[in-house]
Amino acid sequence: MKNPHARAVKGPMAASESSVNSRARAAVAALFLTNGALFANMAPRLPELKRELELDTAGYGLLVTAWPVGAILAGLAAGALVRRFGSAQVAVVGTIVTGAALLAAGSAPGVVLVVLAFALGGAMDSITDVGQNAHGLVVQRRYGRSILNSFHALWSVGAVIGGLMAAGAIQMNLALPVHLGISMVLFAAVALTALKFCLPRSAELAVIEPVAPPAPGTARAAAPAGSRGRLLLMMSALVLISVAGVMVEDAGNSWSTLYLGQLGAPAALAASGFIALVGAQFIGRILGDGMVNRFGQRGMAQFGGALIAIGMGLALFFPTVPGTLLGFAAAGFGSATLVPAVMDQADKLPGLPPGTGLSIVSWLMRLGFLFSPPLVGFLAENFGLRMALMVFPIVGLVVLACSPVLRGKSPRSDGTGEQGSRS
């Protein structure tokens, strides 16, 4: 179906608009890349911060929890900020403040200041995420086809770049404040440059359609009382799948470097666990649209859940450095399409106004980042880190159990499946 925002203008005007759209697409891609790279510069050096602050494993888990707590507290403000100041402006300011917060965390002399800096960084990261996704959707509407998945793939590229920068800094014995200072300046410059090529506020407002109230009898009409229980079950299953996806991501962010270090990997090699997970996740996102169109959201979730359970399970039952790297890579690939599938499905739940299901699932999804670090930290303190990481194969089984709420293989053969341009 032709997108109503795709303009049928020919000649110089069409060429000019195409150029504007191309520049805006590149700018949004740059914002996603910087967002992925910023925390990735810190993640492999978290064990170093743990040693400097003399934290036990449980304390370390609580420390990294400050990031998602800040994100949850600030998440509800993101929409109002985007409406007030514009999505691109919010994304860029959020990027700069996130980098400054990470630098503050790496330079702070005590635990309390580090926790406060992490909370600020998480808050700004959540606001940046909303801003860059909102602007990406505006650009997507102007293109008239789905391009949002490519932005998320570039987030993974940024995460790999950030992880490689951290590994290089460790190898060169670069002090944490120096390393994070370089990261902040570099990616702030990229974000400010990208802002020049983002769509102007007027163009952004021009493609936002007011949401009309649903007509009686349509799929968007209020759900009958008898179907509310089923709707709640579907919503719960979608939340569990999305939480599973972000928990797998947290395994790479918070625990891969520490666990590989316990297996005897040198510090620079230990950082490769994070790189393996996000690198495989990037490949999964690049291939994701084609795979979902061919096998359906449900089929990909079942494959991904099995890959997470088997890959991480084998890596933990037979602990070696190469096997663990492969296990983290399997988990990254398996989790690649989970969150986009949940967001797409949540936005189309019957009986809910447009955007309501997506907003609820996005909010609750952050519980994975909130509860995963202290849960694994508590288990590690009492049973050892290897046993604590058994949570992640279980997460894969949860995805398998909840996958029936996602759509199966689309009967359509036009190459678009049922996904449309919404992600």
PDB file of C-alpha atoms in Angstrom, residues 146-302:
ATOM      1  CA  SER A 146      10.401   0.904   6.645  1.00  0.00           C
ATOM      2  CA  ILE A 147      13.948   2.016   7.431  1.00  0.00           C
ATOM      3  CA  LEU A 148      13.849   2.035  11.248  1.00  0.00           C
ATOM      4  CA  ASN A 149      15.518  -1.369  11.622  1.00  0.00           C
ATOM      5  CA  SER A 150      18.607  -0.070   9.869  1.00  0.00           C
ATOM      6  CA  PHE A 151      18.933   2.611  12.558  1.00  0.00           C
ATOM      7  CA  HIS A 152      18.828  -0.005  15.300  1.00  0.00           C
ATOM      8  CA  ALA A 153      21.473  -2.005  13.461  1.00  0.00           C
ATOM      9  CA  LEU A 154      23.698   1.083  13.490  1.00  0.00           C
ATOM     10  CA  TRP A 155      23.171   1.343  17.247  1.00  0.00           C
ATOM     11  CA  SER A 156      24.858  -2.072  17.413  1.00  0.00           C
ATOM     12  CA  VAL A 157      27.675  -0.789  15.177  1.00  0.00           C
ATOM     13  CA  GLY A 158      28.173   2.043  17.634  1.00  0.00           C
ATOM     14  CA  ALA A 159      28.236  -0.422  20.528  1.00  0.00           C
ATOM     15  CA  VAL A 160      30.941  -2.460  18.786  1.00  0.00           C
ATOM     16  CA  ILE A 161      32.946   0.723  18.092  1.00  0.00           C
ATOM     17  CA  GLY A 162      32.616   1.757  21.728  1.00  0.00           C
ATOM     18  CA  GLY A 163      33.674  -1.695  22.911  1.00  0.00           C
ATOM     19  CA  LEU A 164      36.715  -1.649  20.646  1.00  0.00           C
ATOM     20  CA  MET A 165      37.627   1.821  21.897  1.00  0.00           C
ATOM     21  CA  ALA A 166      37.421   0.533  25.477  1.00  0.00           C
ATOM     22  CA  ALA A 167      39.539  -2.521  24.672  1.00  0.00           C
ATOM     23  CA  GLY A 168      42.140  -0.248  23.067  1.00  0.00           C
ATOM     24  CA  ALA A 169      42.114   2.080  26.059  1.00  0.00           C
ATOM     25  CA  ILE A 170      42.644  -0.881  28.395  1.00  0.00           C
ATOM     26  CA  GLN A 171      45.520  -2.145  26.243  1.00  0.00           C
ATOM     27  CA  MET A 172      47.171   1.291  26.316  1.00  0.00           C
ATOM     28  CA  ASN A 173      46.587   1.657  30.088  1.00  0.00           C
ATOM     29  CA  LEU A 174      44.640   4.853  29.418  1.00  0.00           C
ATOM     30  CA  ALA A 175      43.168   6.320  32.597  1.00  0.00           C
ATOM     31  CA  LEU A 176      39.378   6.027  32.767  1.00  0.00           C
ATOM     32  CA  PRO A 177      38.717   9.808  32.913  1.00  0.00           C
ATOM     33  CA  VAL A 178      40.992  10.403  29.900  1.00  0.00           C
ATOM     34  CA  HIS A 179      39.340   7.617  27.915  1.00  0.00           C
ATOM     35  CA  LEU A 180      35.780   8.753  28.713  1.00  0.00           C
ATOM     36  CA  GLY A 181      36.711  12.387  28.085  1.00  0.00           C
ATOM     37  CA  ILE A 182      37.856  11.498  24.569  1.00  0.00           C
ATOM     38  CA  SER A 183      34.660   9.515  24.033  1.00  0.00           C
ATOM     39  CA  MET A 184      32.441  12.399  25.208  1.00  0.00           C
ATOM     40  CA  VAL A 185      34.117  15.014  23.000  1.00  0.00           C
ATOM     41  CA  LEU A 186      34.159  12.757  19.935  1.00  0.00           C
ATOM     42  CA  PHE A 187      30.518  11.711  20.065  1.00  0.00           C
ATOM     43  CA  ALA A 188      29.246  15.130  21.127  1.00  0.00           C
ATOM     44  CA  ALA A 189      30.885  16.495  17.967  1.00  0.00           C
ATOM     45  CA  VAL A 190      29.208  13.784  15.866  1.00  0.00           C
ATOM     46  CA  ALA A 191      25.803  14.532  17.420  1.00  0.00           C
ATOM     47  CA  LEU A 192      26.092  18.294  16.913  1.00  0.00           C
ATOM     48  CA  THR A 193      27.113  17.757  13.285  1.00  0.00           C
ATOM     49  CA  ALA A 194      24.160  15.406  12.778  1.00  0.00           C
ATOM     50  CA  LEU A 195      21.772  18.037  14.147  1.00  0.00           C
ATOM     51  CA  LYS A 196      22.590  20.308  11.197  1.00  0.00           C
ATOM     52  CA  PHE A 197      21.215  17.691   8.794  1.00  0.00           C
ATOM     53  CA  CYS A 198      18.160  16.544  10.747  1.00  0.00           C
ATOM     54  CA  LEU A 199      14.741  17.650   9.546  1.00  0.00           C
ATOM     55  CA  PRO A 200      13.625  21.103  10.723  1.00  0.00           C
ATOM     56  CA  ARG A 201      10.866  21.313  13.298  1.00  0.00           C
ATOM     57  CA  SER A 202       8.377  22.470  10.661  1.00  0.00           C
ATOM     58  CA  ALA A 203       9.027  19.397   8.524  1.00  0.00           C
ATOM     59  CA  GLU A 204       8.670  17.191  11.593  1.00  0.00           C
ATOM     60  CA  LEU A 205       5.283  18.656  12.477  1.00  0.00           C
ATOM     61  CA  ALA A 206       4.102  18.358   8.864  1.00  0.00           C
ATOM     62  CA  VAL A 207       4.192  14.547   8.872  1.00  0.00           C
ATOM     63  CA  ILE A 208       2.618  13.979  12.306  1.00  0.00           C
ATOM     64  CA  GLU A 209      -0.990  13.013  11.825  1.00  0.00           C
ATOM     65  CA  PRO A 210      -3.567  13.654  14.527  1.00  0.00           C
ATOM     66  CA  VAL A 211      -4.971  10.415  15.879  1.00  0.00           C
ATOM     67  CA  ALA A 212      -8.681  10.135  15.173  1.00  0.00           C
ATOM     68  CA  PRO A 213     -10.877   8.387  17.755  1.00  0.00           C
ATOM     69  CA  PRO A 214     -11.681   4.802  16.739  1.00  0.00           C
ATOM     70  CA  ALA A 215     -15.052   4.190  15.183  1.00  0.00           C
ATOM     71  CA  PRO A 216     -17.407   1.817  16.999  1.00  0.00           C
ATOM     72  CA  GLY A 217     -16.968  -1.744  15.814  1.00  0.00           C
ATOM     73  CA  THR A 218     -13.368  -1.294  14.629  1.00  0.00           C
ATOM     74  CA  ALA A 219     -10.344  -3.118  16.013  1.00  0.00           C
ATOM     75  CA  ARG A 220      -9.434   0.024  17.947  1.00  0.00           C
ATOM     76  CA  ALA A 221     -12.769   0.283  19.700  1.00  0.00           C
ATOM     77  CA  ALA A 222     -12.922  -0.403  23.419  1.00  0.00           C
ATOM     78  CA  ALA A 223     -12.429  -4.065  24.242  1.00  0.00           C
ATOM     79  CA  PRO A 224     -15.451  -5.967  25.592  1.00  0.00           C
ATOM     80  CA  ALA A 225     -15.203  -6.875  29.249  1.00  0.00           C
ATOM     81  CA  GLY A 226     -14.844 -10.570  28.373  1.00  0.00           C
ATOM     82  CA  SER A 227     -11.722  -9.931  26.290  1.00  0.00           C
ATOM     83  CA  ARG A 228      -9.894  -7.813  28.881  1.00  0.00           C
ATOM     84  CA  GLY A 229      -8.412 -10.870  30.569  1.00  0.00           C
ATOM     85  CA  ARG A 230      -7.037 -12.123  27.262  1.00  0.00           C
ATOM     86  CA  LEU A 231      -5.674  -8.666  26.483  1.00  0.00           C
ATOM     87  CA  LEU A 232      -3.917  -8.584  29.857  1.00  0.00           C
ATOM     88  CA  LEU A 233      -2.387 -12.017  29.222  1.00  0.00           C
ATOM     89  CA  MET A 234      -1.157 -10.920  25.788  1.00  0.00           C
ATOM     90  CA  MET A 235       0.313  -7.733  27.218  1.00  0.00           C
ATOM     91  CA  SER A 236       2.033  -9.689  30.006  1.00  0.00           C
ATOM     92  CA  ALA A 237       3.560 -12.122  27.516  1.00  0.00           C
ATOM     93  CA  LEU A 238       4.822  -9.272  25.345  1.00  0.00           C
ATOM     94  CA  VAL A 239       6.388  -7.590  28.374  1.00  0.00           C
ATOM     95  CA  LEU A 240       8.121 -10.853  29.343  1.00  0.00           C
ATOM     96  CA  ILE A 241       9.577 -11.241  25.832  1.00  0.00           C
ATOM     97  CA  SER A 242      10.816  -7.650  25.794  1.00  0.00           C
ATOM     98  CA  VAL A 243      12.300  -7.967  29.301  1.00  0.00           C
ATOM     99  CA  ALA A 244      14.025 -11.161  28.174  1.00  0.00           C
ATOM    100  CA  GLY A 245      15.542  -9.278  25.245  1.00  0.00           C
ATOM    101  CA  VAL A 246      16.955  -6.489  27.388  1.00  0.00           C
ATOM    102  CA  MET A 247      18.202  -8.938  30.029  1.00  0.00           C
ATOM    103  CA  VAL A 248      20.272 -10.697  27.376  1.00  0.00           C
ATOM    104  CA  GLU A 249      21.664  -7.320  26.369  1.00  0.00           C
ATOM    105  CA  ASP A 250      22.511  -6.641  30.018  1.00  0.00           C
ATOM    106  CA  ALA A 251      24.453  -9.917  30.140  1.00  0.00           C
ATOM    107  CA  GLY A 252      26.903  -8.380  27.675  1.00  0.00           C
ATOM    108  CA  ASN A 253      26.888  -4.912  29.248  1.00  0.00           C
ATOM    109  CA  SER A 254      27.367  -5.844  32.876  1.00  0.00           C
ATOM    110  CA  TRP A 255      28.691  -9.386  33.229  1.00  0.00           C
ATOM    111  CA  SER A 256      30.543 -10.672  30.150  1.00  0.00           C
ATOM    112  CA  THR A 257      33.847  -8.915  30.914  1.00  0.00           C
ATOM    113  CA  LEU A 258      33.758  -9.952  34.581  1.00  0.00           C
ATOM    114  CA  TYR A 259      32.920 -13.588  33.788  1.00  0.00           C
ATOM    115  CA  LEU A 260      35.545 -13.967  31.070  1.00  0.00           C
ATOM    116  CA  GLY A 261      38.077 -12.484  33.467  1.00  0.00           C
ATOM    117  CA  GLN A 262      37.184 -15.210  35.974  1.00  0.00           C
ATOM    118  CA  LEU A 263      37.831 -17.797  33.265  1.00  0.00           C
ATOM    119  CA  GLY A 264      41.380 -16.455  32.918  1.00  0.00           C
ATOM    120  CA  ALA A 265      41.004 -14.240  29.846  1.00  0.00           C
ATOM    121  CA  PRO A 266      43.359 -11.201  29.759  1.00  0.00           C
ATOM    122  CA  ALA A 267      41.642  -7.866  30.340  1.00  0.00           C
ATOM    123  CA  ALA A 268      41.675  -6.825  26.667  1.00  0.00           C
ATOM    124  CA  LEU A 269      40.306 -10.226  25.542  1.00  0.00           C
ATOM    125  CA  ALA A 270      37.672 -10.234  28.293  1.00  0.00           C
ATOM    126  CA  ALA A 271      36.157  -7.128  26.693  1.00  0.00           C
ATOM    127  CA  SER A 272      35.477  -9.273  23.602  1.00  0.00           C
ATOM    128  CA  GLY A 273      32.454 -10.900  25.262  1.00  0.00           C
ATOM    129  CA  PHE A 274      30.539  -7.639  25.019  1.00  0.00           C
ATOM    130  CA  ILE A 275      31.736  -7.137  21.443  1.00  0.00           C
ATOM    131  CA  ALA A 276      30.702 -10.696  20.484  1.00  0.00           C
ATOM    132  CA  LEU A 277      27.163 -10.183  21.809  1.00  0.00           C
ATOM    133  CA  VAL A 278      26.474  -6.797  20.241  1.00  0.00           C
ATOM    134  CA  GLY A 279      28.273  -7.752  17.020  1.00  0.00           C
ATOM    135  CA  ALA A 280      26.045 -10.810  16.568  1.00  0.00           C
ATOM    136  CA  GLN A 281      23.034  -8.705  17.520  1.00  0.00           C
ATOM    137  CA  PHE A 282      23.958  -6.274  14.746  1.00  0.00           C
ATOM    138  CA  ILE A 283      24.070  -9.086  12.178  1.00  0.00           C
ATOM    139  CA  GLY A 284      20.693 -10.308  13.417  1.00  0.00           C
ATOM    140  CA  ARG A 285      19.217  -6.836  13.009  1.00  0.00           C
ATOM    141  CA  ILE A 286      20.643  -6.393   9.513  1.00  0.00           C
ATOM    142  CA  LEU A 287      19.034  -9.706   8.496  1.00  0.00           C
ATOM    143  CA  GLY A 288      16.006  -9.256  10.753  1.00  0.00           C
ATOM    144  CA  ASP A 289      13.462  -7.763   8.351  1.00  0.00           C
ATOM    145  CA  GLY A 290      14.023 -10.451   5.750  1.00  0.00           C
ATOM    146  CA  MET A 291      13.911 -13.258   8.306  1.00  0.00           C
ATOM    147  CA  VAL A 292      10.722 -11.984   9.951  1.00  0.00           C
ATOM    148  CA  ASN A 293       9.019 -11.582   6.566  1.00  0.00           C
ATOM    149  CA  ARG A 294       9.946 -15.156   5.703  1.00  0.00           C
ATOM    150  CA  PHE A 295       9.408 -16.968   9.008  1.00  0.00           C
ATOM    151  CA  GLY A 296       7.121 -14.612  10.945  1.00  0.00           C
ATOM    152  CA  GLN A 297       7.648 -12.921  14.279  1.00  0.00           C
ATOM    153  CA  ARG A 298       6.657 -16.060  16.167  1.00  0.00           C
ATOM    154  CA  GLY A 299       9.061 -18.285  14.257  1.00  0.00           C
ATOM    155  CA  MET A 300      11.965 -15.886  14.800  1.00  0.00           C
ATOM    156  CA  ALA A 301      11.170 -15.557  18.510  1.00  0.00           C
ATOM    157  CA  GLN A 302      11.122 -19.339  18.869  1.00  0.00           C
TER     158      GLN A 302
END
